[in-house]
Each structure stands twice: as C-alpha cells, then as structure tokens.
Coordinates of C-alpha atoms (C1' of nucleotides) in Angstrom, one line a residue:
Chain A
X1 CA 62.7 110.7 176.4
X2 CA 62.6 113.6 178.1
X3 CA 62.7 116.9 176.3
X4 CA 66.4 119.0 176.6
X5 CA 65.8 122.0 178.6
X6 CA 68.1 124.8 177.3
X7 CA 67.6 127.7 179.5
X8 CA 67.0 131.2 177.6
X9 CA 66.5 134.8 178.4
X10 CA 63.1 134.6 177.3
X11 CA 62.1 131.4 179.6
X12 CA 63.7 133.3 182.5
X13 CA 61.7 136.3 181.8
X14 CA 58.3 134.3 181.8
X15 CA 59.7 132.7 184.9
X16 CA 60.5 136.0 186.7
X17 CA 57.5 137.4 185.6
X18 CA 55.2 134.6 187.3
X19 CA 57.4 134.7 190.3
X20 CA 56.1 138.4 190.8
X21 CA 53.0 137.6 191.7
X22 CA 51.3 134.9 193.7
X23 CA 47.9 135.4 191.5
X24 CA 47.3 132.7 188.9
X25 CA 47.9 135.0 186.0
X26 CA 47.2 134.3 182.0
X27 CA 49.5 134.0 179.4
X28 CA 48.0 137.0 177.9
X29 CA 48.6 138.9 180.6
X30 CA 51.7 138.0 181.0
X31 CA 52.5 138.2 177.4
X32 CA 51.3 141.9 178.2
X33 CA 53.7 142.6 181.3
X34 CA 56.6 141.3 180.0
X35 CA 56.2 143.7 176.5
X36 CA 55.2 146.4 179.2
X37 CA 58.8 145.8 181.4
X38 CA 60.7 146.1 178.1
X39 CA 61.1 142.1 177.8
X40 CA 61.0 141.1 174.3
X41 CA 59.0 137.9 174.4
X42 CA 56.8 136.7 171.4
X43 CA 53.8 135.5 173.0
X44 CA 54.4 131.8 171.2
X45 CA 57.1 131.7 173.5
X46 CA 54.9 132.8 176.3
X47 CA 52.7 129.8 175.7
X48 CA 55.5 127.3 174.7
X49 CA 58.1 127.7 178.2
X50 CA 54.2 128.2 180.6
X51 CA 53.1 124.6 178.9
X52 CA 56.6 123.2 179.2
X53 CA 56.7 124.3 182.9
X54 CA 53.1 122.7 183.4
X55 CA 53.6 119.9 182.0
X56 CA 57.1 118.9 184.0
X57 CA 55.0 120.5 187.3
X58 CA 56.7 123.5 188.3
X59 CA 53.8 125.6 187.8
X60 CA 50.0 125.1 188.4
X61 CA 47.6 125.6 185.2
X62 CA 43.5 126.0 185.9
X63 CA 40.8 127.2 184.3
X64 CA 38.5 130.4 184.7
X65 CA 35.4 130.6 184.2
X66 CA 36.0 132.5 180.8
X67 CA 38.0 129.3 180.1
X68 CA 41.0 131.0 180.3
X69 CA 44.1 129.2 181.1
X70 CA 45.7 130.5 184.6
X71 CA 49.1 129.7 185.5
X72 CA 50.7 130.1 189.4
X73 CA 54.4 129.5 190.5
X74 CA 53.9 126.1 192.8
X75 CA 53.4 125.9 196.5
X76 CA 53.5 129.7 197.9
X77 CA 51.2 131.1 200.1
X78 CA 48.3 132.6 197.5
X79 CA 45.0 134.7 198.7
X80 CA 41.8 134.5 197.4
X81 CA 39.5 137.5 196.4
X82 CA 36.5 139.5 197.7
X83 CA 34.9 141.1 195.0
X84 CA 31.7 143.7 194.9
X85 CA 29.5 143.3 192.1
X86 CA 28.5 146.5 191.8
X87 CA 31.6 148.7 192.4
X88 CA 33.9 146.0 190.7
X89 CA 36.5 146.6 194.2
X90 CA 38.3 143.9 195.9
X91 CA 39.7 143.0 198.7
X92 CA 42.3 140.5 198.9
X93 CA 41.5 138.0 202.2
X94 CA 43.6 134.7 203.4
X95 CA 43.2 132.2 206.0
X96 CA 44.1 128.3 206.8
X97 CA 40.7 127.3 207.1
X98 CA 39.9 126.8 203.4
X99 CA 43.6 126.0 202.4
X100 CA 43.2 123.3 205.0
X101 CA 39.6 121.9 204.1
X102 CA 40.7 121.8 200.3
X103 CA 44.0 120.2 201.1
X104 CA 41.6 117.2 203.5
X105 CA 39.0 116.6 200.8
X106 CA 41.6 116.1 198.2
X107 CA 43.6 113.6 200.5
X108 CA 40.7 111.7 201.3
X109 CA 39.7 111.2 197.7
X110 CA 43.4 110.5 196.9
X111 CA 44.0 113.3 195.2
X112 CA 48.1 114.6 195.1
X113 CA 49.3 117.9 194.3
X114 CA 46.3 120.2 195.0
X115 CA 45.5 123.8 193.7
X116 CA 42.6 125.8 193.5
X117 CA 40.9 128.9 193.4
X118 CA 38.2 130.7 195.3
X119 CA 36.6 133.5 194.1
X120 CA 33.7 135.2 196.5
X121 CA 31.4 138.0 194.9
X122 CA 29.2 140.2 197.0
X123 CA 27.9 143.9 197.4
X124 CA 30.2 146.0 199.6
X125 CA 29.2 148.1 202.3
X126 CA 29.0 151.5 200.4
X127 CA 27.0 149.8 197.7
X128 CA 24.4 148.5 199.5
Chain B
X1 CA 9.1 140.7 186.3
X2 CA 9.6 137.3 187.0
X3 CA 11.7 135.3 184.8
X4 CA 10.2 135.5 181.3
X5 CA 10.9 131.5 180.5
X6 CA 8.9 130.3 177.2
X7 CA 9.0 127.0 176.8
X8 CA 10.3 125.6 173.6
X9 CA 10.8 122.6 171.3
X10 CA 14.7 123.5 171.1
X11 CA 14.8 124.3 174.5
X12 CA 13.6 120.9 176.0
X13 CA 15.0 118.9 173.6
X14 CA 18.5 120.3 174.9
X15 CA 17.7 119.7 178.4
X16 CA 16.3 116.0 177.6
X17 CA 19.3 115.5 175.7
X18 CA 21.7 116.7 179.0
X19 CA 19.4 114.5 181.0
X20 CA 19.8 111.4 179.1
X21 CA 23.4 111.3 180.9
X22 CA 25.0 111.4 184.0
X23 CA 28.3 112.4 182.3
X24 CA 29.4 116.1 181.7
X25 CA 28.7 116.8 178.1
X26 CA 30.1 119.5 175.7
X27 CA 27.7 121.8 173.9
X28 CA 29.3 121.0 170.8
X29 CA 28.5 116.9 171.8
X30 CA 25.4 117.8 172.7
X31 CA 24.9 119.8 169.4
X32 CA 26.1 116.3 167.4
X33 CA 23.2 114.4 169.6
X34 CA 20.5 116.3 168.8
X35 CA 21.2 116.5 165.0
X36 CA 22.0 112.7 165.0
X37 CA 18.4 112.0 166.7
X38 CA 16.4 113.8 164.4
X39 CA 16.3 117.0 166.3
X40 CA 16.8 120.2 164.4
X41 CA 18.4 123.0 166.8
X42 CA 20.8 125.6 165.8
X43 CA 23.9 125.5 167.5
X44 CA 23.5 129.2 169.0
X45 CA 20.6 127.6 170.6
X46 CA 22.1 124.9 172.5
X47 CA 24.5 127.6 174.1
X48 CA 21.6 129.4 174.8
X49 CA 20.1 127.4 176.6
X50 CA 22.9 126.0 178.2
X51 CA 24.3 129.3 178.9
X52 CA 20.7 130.1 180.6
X53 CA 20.5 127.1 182.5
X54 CA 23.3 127.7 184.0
X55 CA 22.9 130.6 184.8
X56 CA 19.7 129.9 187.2
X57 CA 21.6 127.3 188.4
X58 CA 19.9 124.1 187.1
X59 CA 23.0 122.7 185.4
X60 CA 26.7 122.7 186.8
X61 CA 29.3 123.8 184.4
X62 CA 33.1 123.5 184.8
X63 CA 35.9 123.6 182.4
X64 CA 37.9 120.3 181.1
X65 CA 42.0 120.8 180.6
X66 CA 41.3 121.8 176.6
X67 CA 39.5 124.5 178.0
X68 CA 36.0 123.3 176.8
X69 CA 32.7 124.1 179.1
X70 CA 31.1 120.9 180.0
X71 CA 27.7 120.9 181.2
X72 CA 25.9 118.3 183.5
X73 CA 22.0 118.3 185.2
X74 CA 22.5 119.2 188.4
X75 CA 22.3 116.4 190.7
X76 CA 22.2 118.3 194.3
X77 CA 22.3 121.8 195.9
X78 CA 25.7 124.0 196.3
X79 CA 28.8 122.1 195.8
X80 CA 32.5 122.1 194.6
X81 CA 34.2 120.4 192.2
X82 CA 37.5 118.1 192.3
X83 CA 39.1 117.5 188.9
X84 CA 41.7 115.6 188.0
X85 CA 44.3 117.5 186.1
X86 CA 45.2 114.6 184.1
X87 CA 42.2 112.3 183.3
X88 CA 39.7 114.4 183.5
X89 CA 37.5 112.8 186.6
X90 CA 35.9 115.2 188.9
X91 CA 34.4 113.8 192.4
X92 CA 31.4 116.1 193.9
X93 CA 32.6 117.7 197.5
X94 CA 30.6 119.5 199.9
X95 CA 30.5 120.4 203.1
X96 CA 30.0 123.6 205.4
X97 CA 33.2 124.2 206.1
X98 CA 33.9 126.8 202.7
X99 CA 30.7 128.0 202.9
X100 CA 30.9 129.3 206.5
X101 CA 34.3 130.5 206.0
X102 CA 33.3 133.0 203.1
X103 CA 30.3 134.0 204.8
X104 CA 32.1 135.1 207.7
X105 CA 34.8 136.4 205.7
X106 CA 32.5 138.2 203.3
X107 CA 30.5 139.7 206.6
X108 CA 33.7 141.0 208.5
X109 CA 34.7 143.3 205.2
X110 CA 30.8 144.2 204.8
X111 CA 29.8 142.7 202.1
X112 CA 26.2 141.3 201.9
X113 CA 24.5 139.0 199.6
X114 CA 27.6 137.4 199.0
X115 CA 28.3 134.1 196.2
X116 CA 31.5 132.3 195.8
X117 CA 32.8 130.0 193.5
X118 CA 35.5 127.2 194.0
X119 CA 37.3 124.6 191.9
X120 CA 40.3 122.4 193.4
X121 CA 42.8 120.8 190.7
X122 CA 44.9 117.7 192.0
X123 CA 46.5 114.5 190.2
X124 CA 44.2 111.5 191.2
X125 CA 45.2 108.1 192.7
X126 CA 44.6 106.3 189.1
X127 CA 46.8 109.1 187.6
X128 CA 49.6 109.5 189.5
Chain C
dC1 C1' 88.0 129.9 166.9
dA2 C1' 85.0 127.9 163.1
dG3 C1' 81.3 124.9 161.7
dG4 C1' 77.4 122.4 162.2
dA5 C1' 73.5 119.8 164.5
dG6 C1' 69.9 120.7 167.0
dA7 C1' 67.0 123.7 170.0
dT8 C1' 64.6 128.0 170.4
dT9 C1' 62.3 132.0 168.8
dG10 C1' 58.6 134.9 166.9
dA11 C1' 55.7 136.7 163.2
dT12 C1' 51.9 135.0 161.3
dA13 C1' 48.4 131.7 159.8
dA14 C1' 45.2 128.3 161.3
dT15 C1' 42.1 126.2 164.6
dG16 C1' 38.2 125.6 167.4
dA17 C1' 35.0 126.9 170.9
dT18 C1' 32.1 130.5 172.0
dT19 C1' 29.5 134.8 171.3
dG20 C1' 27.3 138.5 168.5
dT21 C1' 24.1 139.8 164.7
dC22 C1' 19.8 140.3 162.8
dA23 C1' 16.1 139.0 159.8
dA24 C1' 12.7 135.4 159.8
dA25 C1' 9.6 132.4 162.4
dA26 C1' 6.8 131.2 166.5
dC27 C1' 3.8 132.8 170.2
dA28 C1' 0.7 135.1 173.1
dT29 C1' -2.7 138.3 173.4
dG30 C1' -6.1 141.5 172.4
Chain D
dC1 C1' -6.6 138.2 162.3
dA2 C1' -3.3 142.1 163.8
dT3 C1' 0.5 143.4 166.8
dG4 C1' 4.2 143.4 169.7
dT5 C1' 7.5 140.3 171.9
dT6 C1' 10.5 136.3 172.2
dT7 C1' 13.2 132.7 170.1
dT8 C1' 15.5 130.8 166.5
dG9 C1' 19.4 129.8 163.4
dA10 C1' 22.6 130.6 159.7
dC11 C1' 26.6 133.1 159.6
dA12 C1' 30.1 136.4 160.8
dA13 C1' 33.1 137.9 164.5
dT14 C1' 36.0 137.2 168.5
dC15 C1' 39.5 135.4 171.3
dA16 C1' 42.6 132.2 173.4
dT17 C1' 45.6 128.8 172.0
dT18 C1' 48.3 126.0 168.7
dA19 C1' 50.8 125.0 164.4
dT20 C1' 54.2 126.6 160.9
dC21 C1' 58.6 127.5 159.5
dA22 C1' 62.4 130.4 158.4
dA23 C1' 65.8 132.9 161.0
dT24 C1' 68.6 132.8 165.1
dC25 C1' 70.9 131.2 169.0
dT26 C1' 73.7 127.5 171.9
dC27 C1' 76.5 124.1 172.7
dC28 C1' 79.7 120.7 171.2
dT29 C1' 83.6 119.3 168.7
dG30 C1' 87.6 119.5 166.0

DNA sequence: CAGGAGATTGATAATGATTGTCAAAACATG
DNA sequence: CATGTTTTGACAATCATTATCAATCTCCTG
C-alpha cells in the first residue's frame, strides 16, 4: 500500500527549497533557510516530506562525515568542492572525468542509481 | 614531536577486538564485545581509540544509513567505498583514475598537499 | 455548503550515538 | 619514591533525528 501523497504548502516549500541548490544540503539547514525566507515549516515537517521523498526516490540522501544526513534533488549536474585547510576558502570545480569513473565502477559492480560526493582538502596558494 | 602513542591494555584490546572481524563494526558493538569477553573498557575509550585510529589512518570508517560510524582494520592502501543504500553492502574500489583527477584539479587552483575524500551511494543488484 | 474521515502539521519530548569533562589511576623518568 | 604527563572511565552534555499527539487542514460526499 502505498502511502497517499497530499500535496501541501509546506512539502512544496522543502521542495523548492532543495531545488535551489544543487549542493546536498541538511535538513537543518534547510529547516534554517526556509524560517529565514519567511516559510513557516516546523522542522518535523522538514524531516517527514525529505524521508518521504527519499524513500519514493526523488531525492538522494548520504551521509557526512559528521554523520549528518544530506539530501540532493536527483539527477542535475552537481560540483564538488576544493577546500583549504588553513583559510577554510573553497572553490567550487566540475568535470566528467570523476562523474564518469563513479558512474563505471558502480555499473560494473551492478550498482543502479548512483550518487556521491567528493570532497578534496588542501592548502591554497596564499596559505602556503 | 613524534606521535606520542602509549600503548595500553584498553587500547589493544579494542584493536584485537576490530581485528577479530572482517565486517565493519559499531563502536557501540564493539563496546558490547569487549564487556561480554571479560574486558573492562569504558566506552569513551573505545571512541578514543577508534576515533585515533582513524585518524592515522589504520582503520577505515564510513557511515551506515542510521547514521552510525562503522569501523573496519584496514585491509589495503587509499580506496573508496560503494554502499548500498538499501542493504547496507559496501564493495572496496580503487583505482587512479580519482586520484589523478583531484591532483590535477587541486594543482591547477594551487593548492598543495592536497587529501580528498569520496563515497558513491547506489541500489545494488540483490536490492533492486 | 456542511460534516466528517483521514491526512498533515508542529511544538515538544524522547531517543540514541557521539563527544566533552575532569578527577582518579597508570606510566615513565629522574 | 617523587613528579609531571598521559590515559581512563563514569557521567553529563550535545546534537541530529524520531516519536507523540492534539490541533488543523483537505478532500469527499450528501
């Protein structure tokens, strides 16, 4: 039985809010944005429509390394981050190659429906 | 100042314990283990230690779907991790591809002494 | 349009893993 | 043995996430 989906201001506001940005953002954070905007969203809500729209696949959940949950509107072209340990600034960098090499290794372990998340630390030019 | 690693009871009898299997293991499991085999050592202490080995590398760490670190001896050098969002499995991947591709990423913005970390999520053949 | 069944919301409490605290214990060394 | 340093562990604190449950909203039907 699949559950009813009624749709609500509040589920299109969590919605919207994820389609803003092509980072995997928390439910905290958008919890946070959302009050920020003006939206009016409790943050049980928050968690309840970002689970609902994991579990039925619209949306991609992983974990940080804080163990945070992340959540990601499917299938759009993402980035990946440079970031300098000492100054904290980052650079935001893309490219095929490691969209394509993840995509290969997943296929040839038969893996479907393939995310993931790259993060690359370093000490920047002016920090060295 | 090298690292300042003292030896201990608690300390080895966490690492025997992680060694005893090939699976990833909670600290909280691990925690049960020890207590059940005689072995008295506060629960701080295993995420100590954990938290230490990790740190230096000598265990891998990754996060299951309930958001709880698991913690495995590492078997070989640098590699990723392919985790099934649904089961739970996670297959071992290498290769230089990712690895060149940050590097030479990392270099063109100037950054030096560069790390990276990478996770890829999918739905495995059993689970789909 | 009114009424009602069922879905949804949100403030708050509860949960559970992880981390912080800090006095006591274990060590190394002189 | 005295002394300064490291480690331990019981317990409190934190933080994301989930459960609760009364109030509210939606849609359907008469």
């Amino acid at each position: 039985m699949t559950t009813t989906r009624r749709p609500t201001r509040q589920q299109s506001a969590v919605i919207d809010a994820l389609g803003s940005t092509q980072d995997f953002t928390s439910a905290q954070d958008l919890h946070a944005q959302l009050r920020e905007s003006g939206e009016k969203v409790g943050l049980a809500t928050v968690y309840r429509t970002l689970s609902t729209l994991a579990d039925s696949g619209d949306v991609d959940v992983l974990r940080t390394g804080e163990g945070e949950a992340v959540y990601r509107k499917c299938s759009t072209g993402h980035h990946h981050h440079l970031l300098c340990r000492v100054c904290g600034r980052t650079v935001e960098v893309e490219g095929p190659t490691v969209e394509r090499w993840t995509d290969a290794v997943a296929a040839e372990h038969g893996f479907t429906d393939v995310a993931h998340t790259l993060e690359i630390v370093g000490t920047c030019s002016s920090c060295h």
